[in-house]
Short mmCIF file of C-alpha atoms in Angstrom, two decimals:
data_model
loop_
_atom_site.label_atom_id
_atom_site.label_comp_id
_atom_site.label_asym_id
_atom_site.label_seq_id
_atom_site.Cartn_x
_atom_site.Cartn_y
_atom_site.Cartn_z
CA MET A 1 -21.69 -75.98 -5.20
CA GLU A 2 -22.50 -76.08 -1.66
CA ASN A 3 -19.21 -77.12 -0.56
CA LEU A 4 -17.22 -75.32 -2.82
CA SER A 5 -18.89 -71.67 -2.03
CA VAL A 6 -18.05 -72.37 1.54
CA ALA A 7 -14.54 -73.37 0.48
CA SER A 8 -13.69 -70.28 -1.63
CA ALA A 9 -14.93 -68.41 1.46
CA PRO A 10 -11.44 -67.11 2.55
CA LYS A 11 -10.29 -66.25 -1.07
CA ILE A 12 -13.24 -63.98 -1.04
CA ARG A 13 -12.74 -61.88 1.53
CA ASN A 14 -9.14 -61.89 1.04
CA LEU A 15 -9.48 -60.49 -2.62
CA ALA A 16 -12.21 -57.93 -1.23
CA PHE A 17 -9.41 -57.28 2.71
CA VAL A 18 -6.88 -56.48 -0.91
CA PHE A 19 -9.34 -54.15 -3.37
CA LEU A 20 -9.83 -52.16 0.14
CA ILE A 21 -6.49 -51.42 0.86
CA LEU A 22 -6.02 -50.39 -3.34
CA GLY A 23 -9.22 -48.31 -2.40
CA LEU A 24 -7.95 -46.93 0.01
CA THR A 25 -4.48 -46.37 -1.19
CA THR A 26 -6.53 -44.78 -4.37
CA PHE A 27 -8.25 -42.37 -2.58
CA ALA A 28 -5.65 -41.25 -0.48
CA PHE A 29 -3.21 -40.20 -3.34
CA THR A 30 -6.53 -38.80 -4.69
CA ILE A 31 -6.46 -36.52 -1.01
CA ALA A 32 -2.95 -35.76 -1.50
CA ALA A 33 -2.73 -34.84 -5.10
CA GLN A 34 -5.92 -32.41 -4.22
CA ALA A 35 -4.02 -31.26 -1.02
CA PRO A 36 -2.47 -27.67 -0.88
CA ALA A 37 1.04 -28.17 -1.15
CA SER A 38 4.13 -27.35 2.00
CA SER A 39 3.83 -24.11 3.58
CA GLN A 40 7.51 -23.79 2.25
CA THR A 41 6.03 -24.43 -0.83
CA LEU A 42 3.42 -21.58 -0.65
CA ALA A 43 5.59 -19.00 1.42
CA PRO A 44 5.38 -15.49 -0.11
CA GLN A 45 8.00 -15.41 -2.88
CA SER A 46 10.74 -12.98 -2.74
CA ALA A 47 10.34 -9.27 -4.00
CA PRO A 48 10.51 -9.41 -7.67
CA ALA A 49 13.40 -8.47 -8.83
CA VAL A 50 14.79 -5.13 -9.60
CA PRO A 51 17.58 -3.19 -11.12
CA SER A 52 19.71 -1.06 -9.58
CA TRP A 53 19.08 1.68 -12.16
CA ALA A 54 15.35 1.31 -11.62
CA GLN A 55 15.41 2.31 -7.71
CA PRO A 56 13.95 5.10 -6.34
CA GLY A 57 16.14 8.44 -5.65
CA SER A 58 17.15 8.21 -1.54
CA ALA A 59 20.13 9.37 0.16
CA THR A 60 22.38 6.74 -0.22
CA HIS A 61 20.85 5.73 -3.97
CA THR A 62 20.75 7.99 -6.96
CA GLN A 63 18.43 7.26 -9.86
CA VAL A 64 19.91 7.09 -13.39
CA ALA A 65 18.07 6.35 -16.43
CA PRO A 66 18.26 2.97 -17.94
CA PRO A 67 20.08 0.71 -20.12
CA SER A 68 19.70 2.64 -23.63
CA ASP A 69 18.64 -1.50 -25.07
CA PHE A 70 16.32 -2.34 -22.00
CA HIS A 71 12.90 -3.19 -22.45
CA ARG A 72 9.49 -4.73 -22.35
CA PRO A 73 6.40 -4.79 -24.37
CA PRO A 74 3.37 -3.36 -22.87
CA THR A 75 0.74 -5.78 -21.30
CA THR A 76 -2.55 -4.04 -22.71
CA PHE A 77 -6.60 -4.98 -22.68
CA ASN A 78 -8.84 -3.85 -25.04
CA THR A 79 -11.72 -3.48 -23.02
CA PRO A 80 -13.71 -0.15 -22.39
CA ILE A 81 -13.38 1.64 -19.10
CA GLY A 82 -15.12 5.05 -19.20
CA ILE A 83 -14.93 7.33 -21.89
CA PHE A 84 -12.46 5.07 -22.43
CA GLU A 85 -11.29 2.58 -24.91
CA GLY A 86 -8.94 0.59 -23.33
CA GLN A 87 -6.03 0.02 -20.50
CA SER A 88 -1.92 -1.14 -20.65
CA ASP A 89 0.56 -1.42 -18.58
CA VAL A 90 3.60 0.22 -20.53
CA GLY A 91 6.52 -0.99 -19.30
CA SER A 92 5.59 -4.13 -17.60
CA ALA A 93 6.15 -2.92 -14.63
CA VAL A 94 7.20 -6.18 -12.27
CA LEU A 95 4.15 -5.64 -10.55
CA PRO A 96 0.64 -5.57 -12.81
CA GLY A 97 -1.60 -2.62 -12.86
CA SER A 98 -5.10 -1.99 -12.78
CA ALA A 99 -7.89 0.30 -12.81
CA GLY A 100 -11.73 0.78 -11.58
CA TYR A 101 -14.10 3.64 -12.56
CA ASP A 102 -17.31 4.70 -10.86
CA ALA A 103 -19.61 7.70 -11.04
CA GLY A 104 -17.20 9.72 -12.76
CA ASN A 105 -13.75 8.28 -10.39
CA TYR A 106 -10.76 6.69 -12.38
CA THR A 107 -8.99 5.20 -9.15
CA ILE A 108 -5.64 3.89 -11.02
CA ASN A 109 -3.39 1.70 -9.40
CA SER A 110 0.44 1.15 -10.37
CA ALA A 111 3.69 0.96 -9.37
CA GLY A 112 6.63 1.19 -11.86
CA TYR A 113 9.82 3.10 -11.77
CA ASN A 114 9.27 6.18 -13.67
CA VAL A 115 7.56 8.22 -16.60
CA TRP A 116 10.54 9.89 -17.69
CA TYR A 117 13.95 9.14 -19.38
CA MET A 118 13.67 6.92 -22.26
CA ARG A 119 11.00 4.15 -21.09
CA ASP A 120 8.00 4.67 -18.90
CA GLU A 121 6.34 2.37 -17.18
CA PHE A 122 2.98 3.45 -15.59
CA ARG A 123 -0.37 2.43 -16.22
CA PHE A 124 -2.20 4.07 -19.20
CA LEU A 125 -6.04 4.24 -19.43
CA TRP A 126 -5.87 5.90 -23.32
CA LYS A 127 -8.43 6.51 -26.59
CA LYS A 128 -6.94 6.60 -29.75
CA MET A 129 -7.53 10.19 -31.51
CA SER A 130 -6.60 12.28 -34.36
CA GLY A 131 -6.17 15.41 -34.62
CA ASP A 132 -6.29 18.55 -31.33
CA VAL A 133 -6.95 16.97 -27.94
CA SER A 134 -8.29 19.26 -25.25
CA LEU A 135 -7.86 16.75 -21.72
CA ALA A 136 -8.24 17.52 -18.11
CA ALA A 137 -8.74 16.40 -15.15
CA ASP A 138 -8.82 16.56 -11.21
CA ILE A 139 -6.82 14.67 -9.23
CA VAL A 140 -5.92 12.79 -6.06
CA PHE A 141 -3.36 10.65 -4.15
CA PRO A 142 -4.51 8.92 -2.16
CA ASP A 143 -2.19 8.45 0.36
CA PRO A 144 -0.60 10.76 1.59
CA ASN A 145 2.98 9.40 2.30
CA GLY A 146 3.15 7.97 -1.56
CA TYR A 147 7.29 8.45 -2.56
CA GLY A 148 7.02 11.92 -3.59
CA ASP A 149 7.49 12.16 -7.69
CA ARG A 150 4.66 9.66 -7.98
CA LYS A 151 3.26 11.07 -10.99
CA ALA A 152 -1.03 11.55 -12.07
CA VAL A 153 0.02 12.44 -16.65
CA LEU A 154 -1.97 13.65 -18.80
CA ILE A 155 -0.92 11.66 -21.65
CA ILE A 156 -0.40 11.84 -25.81
CA ARG A 157 1.80 9.54 -27.09
CA GLN A 158 2.18 8.14 -30.83
CA SER A 159 2.05 4.23 -29.53
CA LEU A 160 2.38 2.05 -26.92
CA ASP A 161 5.72 1.41 -26.65
CA ASP A 162 7.50 2.33 -23.09
CA ASP A 163 9.80 4.78 -25.52
CA SER A 164 7.36 6.06 -27.18
CA LYS A 165 7.44 9.59 -28.88
CA GLU A 166 5.03 11.91 -26.41
CA ALA A 167 4.25 15.04 -25.06
CA LEU A 168 2.63 15.02 -21.33
CA VAL A 169 1.79 17.29 -18.04
CA ALA A 170 2.00 15.47 -14.59
CA LEU A 171 1.32 16.17 -10.97
CA HIS A 172 3.89 15.17 -8.71
CA GLY A 173 2.27 13.31 -4.76
CA ALA A 174 5.26 16.93 -3.93
CA GLY A 175 3.19 18.85 -5.73
CA MET A 176 5.78 19.66 -9.04
CA ILE A 177 3.55 20.48 -11.94
CA GLN A 178 6.13 18.72 -15.66
CA LEU A 179 5.28 19.46 -19.41
CA ALA A 180 7.16 17.26 -21.61
CA ARG A 181 7.95 15.57 -24.24
CA ARG A 182 9.71 13.01 -25.37
CA PRO A 183 11.11 14.49 -28.73
CA GLU A 184 11.86 11.14 -30.82
CA LYS A 185 11.01 7.15 -29.71
CA GLY A 186 13.90 5.77 -27.71
CA GLU A 187 15.40 9.70 -26.60
CA ARG A 188 15.32 11.53 -23.52
CA VAL A 189 12.76 13.49 -22.25
CA LYS A 190 12.86 17.30 -21.61
CA ASP A 191 10.38 19.71 -19.67
CA LEU A 192 9.23 22.64 -17.90
CA GLU A 193 8.24 22.10 -14.36
CA TYR A 194 6.65 24.29 -11.97
CA ARG A 195 6.62 24.64 -8.02
CA ILE A 196 3.37 26.58 -6.91
CA GLY A 197 3.95 27.82 -2.62
CA GLY A 198 2.82 30.40 0.11
CA ARG A 199 3.24 31.90 3.04
CA GLY A 200 0.83 32.01 5.59
CA MET A 201 -0.95 29.49 4.11
CA PRO A 202 -3.39 27.76 7.19
CA SER A 203 -0.93 24.76 7.07
CA SER A 204 2.05 27.25 7.98
CA GLU A 205 4.13 26.58 11.57
CA SER A 206 4.68 30.32 11.23
CA PRO A 207 3.94 33.18 8.96
CA ASP A 208 6.56 32.82 8.09
CA SER A 209 7.26 29.71 6.79
CA LEU A 210 6.97 28.07 3.22
CA VAL A 211 4.15 25.94 2.12
CA THR A 212 4.05 23.82 -0.81
CA VAL A 213 0.14 24.12 -2.57
CA SER A 214 -0.70 21.12 -5.10
CA ALA A 215 -2.45 21.48 -8.10
CA GLN A 216 -6.15 20.55 -7.25
CA ARG A 217 -6.88 20.65 -11.55
CA ILE A 218 -4.66 20.45 -14.57
CA GLY A 219 -4.92 19.82 -18.34
CA ILE A 220 -2.70 19.09 -21.85
CA GLU A 221 -4.20 20.81 -24.56
CA LYS A 222 -2.77 19.63 -28.44
CA HIS A 223 -3.26 22.90 -30.98
CA GLY A 224 -1.64 21.73 -33.86
CA ASP A 225 1.89 20.64 -32.66
CA GLN A 226 1.77 23.10 -29.69
CA PHE A 227 0.93 21.83 -26.53
CA THR A 228 -0.02 23.54 -23.39
CA LEU A 229 -0.59 23.24 -19.79
CA TYR A 230 -3.96 24.40 -17.70
CA VAL A 231 -3.90 24.60 -14.01
CA SER A 232 -6.45 25.13 -11.58
CA VAL A 233 -4.70 25.44 -7.86
CA ALA A 234 -7.79 25.68 -5.38
CA GLY A 235 -10.08 25.53 -8.15
CA GLU A 236 -10.01 29.35 -10.03
CA PRO A 237 -11.46 28.70 -14.00
CA MET A 238 -8.49 26.61 -15.66
CA HIS A 239 -5.16 29.05 -16.70
CA GLN A 240 -2.24 28.83 -19.30
CA PHE A 241 0.69 27.90 -17.29
CA GLY A 242 4.51 28.89 -19.03
CA THR A 243 5.05 28.36 -22.54
CA PRO A 244 4.01 25.19 -25.25
CA ILE A 245 5.98 23.34 -26.40
CA THR A 246 5.81 21.97 -30.07
CA LEU A 247 6.09 18.24 -31.07
CA HIS A 248 4.26 16.00 -33.95
CA LEU A 249 2.83 13.18 -34.34
CA ASP A 250 1.27 11.48 -36.06
CA GLY A 251 -2.68 10.13 -36.25
CA PRO A 252 -3.87 8.52 -34.82
CA PHE A 253 -1.93 8.50 -31.29
CA TYR A 254 -3.13 7.06 -27.97
CA VAL A 255 -3.96 9.88 -25.33
CA GLY A 256 -5.37 9.04 -21.95
CA ILE A 257 -4.39 9.36 -17.87
CA GLY A 258 -2.65 7.42 -16.33
CA PHE A 259 0.09 6.53 -12.72
CA CYS A 260 2.96 5.82 -12.38
CA SER A 261 3.64 5.15 -8.41
CA HIS A 262 7.74 5.83 -9.13
CA LEU A 263 8.53 3.01 -6.66
CA PRO A 264 9.41 -0.40 -9.28
CA ALA A 265 7.60 -3.28 -7.36
CA THR A 266 5.04 -0.52 -5.01
CA VAL A 267 2.05 0.22 -6.20
CA ASP A 268 0.40 3.07 -5.43
CA THR A 269 -3.12 5.68 -6.49
CA ALA A 270 -4.21 8.18 -8.20
CA VAL A 271 -7.48 9.13 -8.54
CA LEU A 272 -8.52 11.24 -11.38
CA SER A 273 -12.11 12.85 -11.72
CA ASN A 274 -14.30 15.43 -13.50
CA VAL A 275 -11.77 14.59 -16.86
CA VAL A 276 -12.35 16.64 -19.89
CA LEU A 277 -11.68 14.65 -23.57
CA GLU A 278 -12.60 16.28 -26.30
CA ASN A 279 -11.37 16.52 -30.07
CA ALA A 280 -11.05 19.81 -29.91
CA ALA A 281 -8.97 22.74 -28.68
CA GLY A 282 -9.89 25.52 -26.64
CA LYS A 283 -12.54 22.93 -24.17
CA VAL A 284 -10.27 22.41 -20.83
CA ARG A 285 -11.24 25.85 -19.25
#
């Protein structure tokens, strides 16, 4: 037995060496499998493809209506946020939106080419309701350099489809206020538009310079089939702006607040606060 053990020692050492090599090889493959991919693989992906019709208007480009058959289903999260039951990326823009709620402030982040034409792309915080509605909010755009046609909206929609029948009021980044409606599913939006300006303002270059004034607070009131815009320009009591529009919606419908950057693949932010949402008319004032 002693001679056998001595004679077998080289073989045992050889086997141990083989197992060691196999173990190191297995370990190396395991580490390689867990390691990050190469820098080429991890390089930032190219910007999402955006069709030319969705590009924002500029000196060299005019945004146009989307093709009649272009639609994307909504991306919906049935998680309550503040007074709202859920939120959706209506039209599912090429970059997802998000929203947060803190101390009465709703911060909405969204890309999206527009809330207009025959379909919409925006982040929407919603509640299902029926009957009359009063909805109002203060609106601030934290980035003063965002696209001028970005829109913070107070909106009442028949569904979460991107081409839903709807009525809305909006405050644009450049200060325009609108009361709009999509009369039927898939139709083009129609609206009434208002621009407010003043001379002799603190920011005027001269006493004769016309300066855009952005409203501090906007609201929408649904009374039957009548939808009315309410505005507070500088903290005064809310008052009616212009004439109502007419639209019939079947209950339940979706009521809420939203934002669209008007840049198809760029996320921007709006903050809506002091939100009033009542299941009755006459409560925005």
